[in-house]
Short mmCIF file of C-alpha atoms in Angstrom, two decimals:
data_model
loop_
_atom_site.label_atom_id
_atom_site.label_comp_id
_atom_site.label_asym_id
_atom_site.label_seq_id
_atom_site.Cartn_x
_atom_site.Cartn_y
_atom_site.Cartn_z
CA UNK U 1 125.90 103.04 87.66
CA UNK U 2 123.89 100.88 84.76
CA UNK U 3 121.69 97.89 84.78
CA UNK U 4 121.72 95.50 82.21
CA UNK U 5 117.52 95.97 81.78
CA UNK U 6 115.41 98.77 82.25
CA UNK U 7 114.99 99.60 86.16
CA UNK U 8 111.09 99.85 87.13
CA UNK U 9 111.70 100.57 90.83
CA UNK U 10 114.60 101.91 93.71
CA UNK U 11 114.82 102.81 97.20
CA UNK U 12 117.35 104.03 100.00
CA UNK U 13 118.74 101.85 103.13
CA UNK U 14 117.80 103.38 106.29
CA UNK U 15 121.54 104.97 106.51
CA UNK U 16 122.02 106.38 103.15
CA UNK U 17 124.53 104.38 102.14
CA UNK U 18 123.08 101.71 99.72
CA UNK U 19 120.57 101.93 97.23
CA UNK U 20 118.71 98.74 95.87
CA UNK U 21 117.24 98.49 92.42
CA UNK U 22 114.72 96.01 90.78
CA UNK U 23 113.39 95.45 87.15
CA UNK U 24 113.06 93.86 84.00
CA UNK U 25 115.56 91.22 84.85
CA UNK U 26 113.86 89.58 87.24
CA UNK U 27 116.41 90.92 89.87
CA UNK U 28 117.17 93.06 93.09
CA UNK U 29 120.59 94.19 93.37
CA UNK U 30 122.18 96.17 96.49
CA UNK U 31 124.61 99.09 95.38
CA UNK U 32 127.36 100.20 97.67
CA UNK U 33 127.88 103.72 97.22
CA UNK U 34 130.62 103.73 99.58
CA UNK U 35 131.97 101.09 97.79
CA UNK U 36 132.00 103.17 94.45
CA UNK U 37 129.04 102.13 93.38
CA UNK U 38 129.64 98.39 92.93
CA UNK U 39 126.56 96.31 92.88
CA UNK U 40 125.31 92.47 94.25
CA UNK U 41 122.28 90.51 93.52
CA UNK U 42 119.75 90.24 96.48
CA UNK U 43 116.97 88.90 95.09
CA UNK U 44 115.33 87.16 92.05
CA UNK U 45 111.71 86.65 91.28
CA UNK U 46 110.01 85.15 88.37
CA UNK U 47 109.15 87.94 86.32
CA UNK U 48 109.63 91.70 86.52
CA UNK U 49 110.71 93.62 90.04
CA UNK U 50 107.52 96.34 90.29
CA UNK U 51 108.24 97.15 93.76
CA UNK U 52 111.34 97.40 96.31
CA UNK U 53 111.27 98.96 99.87
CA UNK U 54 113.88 98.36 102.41
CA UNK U 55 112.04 97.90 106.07
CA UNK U 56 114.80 99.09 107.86
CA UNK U 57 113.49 98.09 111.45
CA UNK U 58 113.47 94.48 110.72
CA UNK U 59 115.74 94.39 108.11
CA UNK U 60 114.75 92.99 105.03
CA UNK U 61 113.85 93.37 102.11
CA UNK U 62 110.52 93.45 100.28
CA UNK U 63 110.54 93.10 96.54
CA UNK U 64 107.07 92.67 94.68
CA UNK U 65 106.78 91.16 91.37
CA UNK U 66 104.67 90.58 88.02
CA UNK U 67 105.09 86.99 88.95
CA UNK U 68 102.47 87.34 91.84
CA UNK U 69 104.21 87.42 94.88
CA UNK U 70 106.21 89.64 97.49
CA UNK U 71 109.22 88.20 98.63
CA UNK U 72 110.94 89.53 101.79
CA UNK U 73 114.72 89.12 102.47
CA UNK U 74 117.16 88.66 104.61
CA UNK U 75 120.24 89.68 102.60
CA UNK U 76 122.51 87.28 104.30
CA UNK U 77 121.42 84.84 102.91
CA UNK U 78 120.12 83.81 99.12
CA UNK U 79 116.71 82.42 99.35
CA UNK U 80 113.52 84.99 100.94
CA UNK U 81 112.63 84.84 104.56
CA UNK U 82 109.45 84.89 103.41
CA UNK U 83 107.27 84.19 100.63
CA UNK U 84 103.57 86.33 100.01
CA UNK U 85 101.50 84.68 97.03
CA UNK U 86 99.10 87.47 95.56
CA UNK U 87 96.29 87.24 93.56
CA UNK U 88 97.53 88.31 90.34
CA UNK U 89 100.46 90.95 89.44
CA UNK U 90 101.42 93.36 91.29
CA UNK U 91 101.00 97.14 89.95
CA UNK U 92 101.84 99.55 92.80
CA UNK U 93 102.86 99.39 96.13
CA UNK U 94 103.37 102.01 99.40
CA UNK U 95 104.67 100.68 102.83
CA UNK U 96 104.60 103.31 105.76
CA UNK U 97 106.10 101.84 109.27
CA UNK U 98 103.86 98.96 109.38
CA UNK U 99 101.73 99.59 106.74
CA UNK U 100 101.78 98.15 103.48
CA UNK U 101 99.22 98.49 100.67
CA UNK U 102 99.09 96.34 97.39
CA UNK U 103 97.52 97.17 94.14
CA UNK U 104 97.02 94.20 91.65
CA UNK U 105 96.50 93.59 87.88
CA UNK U 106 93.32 92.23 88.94
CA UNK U 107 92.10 95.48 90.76
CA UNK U 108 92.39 94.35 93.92
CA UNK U 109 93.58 96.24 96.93
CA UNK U 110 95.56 94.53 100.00
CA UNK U 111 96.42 95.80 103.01
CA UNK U 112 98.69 94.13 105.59
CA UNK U 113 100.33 94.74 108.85
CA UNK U 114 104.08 93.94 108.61
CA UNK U 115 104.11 92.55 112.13
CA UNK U 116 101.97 90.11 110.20
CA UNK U 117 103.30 90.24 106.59
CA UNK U 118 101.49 86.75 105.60
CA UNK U 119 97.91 87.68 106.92
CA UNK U 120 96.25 89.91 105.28
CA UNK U 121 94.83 93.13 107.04
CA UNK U 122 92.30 93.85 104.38
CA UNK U 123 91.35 92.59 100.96
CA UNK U 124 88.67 94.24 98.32
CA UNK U 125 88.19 95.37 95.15
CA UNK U 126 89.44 99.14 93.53
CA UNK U 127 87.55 102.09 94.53
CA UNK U 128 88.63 103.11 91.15
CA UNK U 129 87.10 101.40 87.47
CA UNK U 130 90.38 101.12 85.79
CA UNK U 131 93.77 99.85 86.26
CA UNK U 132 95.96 101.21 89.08
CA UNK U 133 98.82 102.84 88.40
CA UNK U 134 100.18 104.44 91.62
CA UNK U 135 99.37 104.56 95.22
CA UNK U 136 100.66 106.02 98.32
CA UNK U 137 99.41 105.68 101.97
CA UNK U 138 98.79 108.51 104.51
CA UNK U 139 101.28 110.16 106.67
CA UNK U 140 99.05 109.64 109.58
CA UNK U 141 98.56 105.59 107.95
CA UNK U 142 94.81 106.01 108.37
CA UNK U 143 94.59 105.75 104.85
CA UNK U 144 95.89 105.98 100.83
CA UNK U 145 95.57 107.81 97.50
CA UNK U 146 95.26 105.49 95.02
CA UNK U 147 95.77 106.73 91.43
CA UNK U 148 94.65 105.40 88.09
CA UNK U 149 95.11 105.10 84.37
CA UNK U 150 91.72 106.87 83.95
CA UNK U 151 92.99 110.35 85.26
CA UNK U 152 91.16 109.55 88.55
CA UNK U 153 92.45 109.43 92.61
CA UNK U 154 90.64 107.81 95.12
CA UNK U 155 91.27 108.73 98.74
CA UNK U 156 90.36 105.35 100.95
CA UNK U 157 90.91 104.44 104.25
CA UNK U 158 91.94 101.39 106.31
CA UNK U 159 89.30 101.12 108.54
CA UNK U 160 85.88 100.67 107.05
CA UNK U 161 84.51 102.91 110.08
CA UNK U 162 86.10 105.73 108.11
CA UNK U 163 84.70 104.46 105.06
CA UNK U 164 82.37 108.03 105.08
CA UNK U 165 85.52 109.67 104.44
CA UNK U 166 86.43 107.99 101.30
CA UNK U 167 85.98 109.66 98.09
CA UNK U 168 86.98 109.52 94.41
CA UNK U 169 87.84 112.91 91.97
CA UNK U 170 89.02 113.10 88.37
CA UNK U 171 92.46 115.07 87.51
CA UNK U 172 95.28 115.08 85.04
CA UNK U 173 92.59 116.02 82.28
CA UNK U 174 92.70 118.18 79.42
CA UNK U 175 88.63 118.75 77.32
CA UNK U 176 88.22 115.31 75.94
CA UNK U 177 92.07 113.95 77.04
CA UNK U 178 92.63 111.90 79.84
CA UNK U 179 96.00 110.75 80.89
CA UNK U 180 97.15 108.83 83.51
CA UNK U 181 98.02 109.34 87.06
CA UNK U 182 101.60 108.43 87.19
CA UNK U 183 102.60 108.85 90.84
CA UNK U 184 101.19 111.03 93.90
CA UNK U 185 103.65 111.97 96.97
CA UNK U 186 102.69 112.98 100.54
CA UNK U 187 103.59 116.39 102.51
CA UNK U 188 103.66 115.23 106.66
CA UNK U 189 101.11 117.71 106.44
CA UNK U 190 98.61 115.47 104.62
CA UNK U 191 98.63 117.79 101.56
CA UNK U 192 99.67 115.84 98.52
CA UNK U 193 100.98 115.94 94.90
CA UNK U 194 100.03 113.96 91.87
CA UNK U 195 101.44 113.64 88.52
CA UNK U 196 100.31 112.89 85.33
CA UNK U 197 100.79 111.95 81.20
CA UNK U 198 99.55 115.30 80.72
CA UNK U 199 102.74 116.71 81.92
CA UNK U 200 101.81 118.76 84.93
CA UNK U 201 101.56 117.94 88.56
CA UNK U 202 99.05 119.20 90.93
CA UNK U 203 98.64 119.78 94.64
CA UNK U 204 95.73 118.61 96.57
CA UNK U 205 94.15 118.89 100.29
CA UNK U 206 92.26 115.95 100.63
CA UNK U 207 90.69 117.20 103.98
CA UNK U 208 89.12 119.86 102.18
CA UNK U 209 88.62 117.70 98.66
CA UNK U 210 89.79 120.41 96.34
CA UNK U 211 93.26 121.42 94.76
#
């Protein structure tokens, strides 16, 4: 399977049996793979696909863009269900059940409830000084790891009751180097991974804040 422009995001259908693709054309296309792999536009945005996530339990959807929006669709038909405006472009994205959590150009985090997708939850600024790069939310959904170009995670929760909890640490750093955080993934456990320019991953336990 090729795209015609470079692919900046994928994800999985709920059964296994489709994948769907965004990127630099602007598009979302649905691939059959029980179809041999034969592909159809979903979706079309502005500018550049960033994010795609199928909600499988309501059936849509979500694409997020560089053209400041999230779109959410119902793929039989051609125009979005529903249409999100953001506050500038949108640089990483994790949804979890019914938790979704936004990451702008602007450094500006979002959270919203998907039973709710219009309203958002919560809306503030970065825990983190520089521009995010990756984020991914909790397996419990009490919180996310939010990773930056400054080779720096923050760990931040939803509720600002928890807000004692939250803390920031530096990683993916070699004497005077720093690289990026490129992407961090969860173990059910809580335990996570990040990645990095420097070439190496890392596993962390945030409950006990060391690696």
């Amino acid at each position: 399977m090729t795209a015609d422009q470079p692919v900046l995001c994928c994800c999985w259908s709920d059964d296994g049996m489709r994948v769907f693709s965004g990127g630099c054309d602007n598009k979302a296309f649905l691939w059959d793979l029980q179809g041999g792999g034969t592909k159809m536009q979903v979706a079309q945005h502005d500018n550049a696909i960033k994010y795609i996530h199928w909600v499988g339990d309501k059936r849509v959807l979500m694409t997020g863009s560089w053209d400041k929006s999230i779109k959410y669709w119902d793929l039989r038909t051609p125009t979005p269900a529903t249409v999100v405006q953001l506050t500038d472009r949108l640089y990483c994205a994790d949804v979890r059940d019914n938790l979704c959590v936004i990451g702008t150009a602007d450094r500006k985090i979002t959270i919203y409830d998907l039973n709710s997708p219009t309203t958002p939850y919560r809306h503030f600024d970065s825990p983190l000084k520089y521009q995010s790069r990756c984020i991914r939310t909790f397996p419990n959904k009490t919180g996310f790891a939010l990773g930056s170009i400054e080779g720096r995670v923050a760990i931040h929760h939803v509720e600002t009751a928890d807000s004692s909890k939250n803390f920031a640490f530096k990683c993916h750093r070699i004497k005077n180097n720093i690289y990026a955080v490129n992407d961090i993934a969860f173990h059910p456990s809580g335990t996570f991974a990040t990645v990095g320019s420097d070439g190496t991953f890392h596993f962390w336990d945030k409950d006990k804040n060391k690696d």
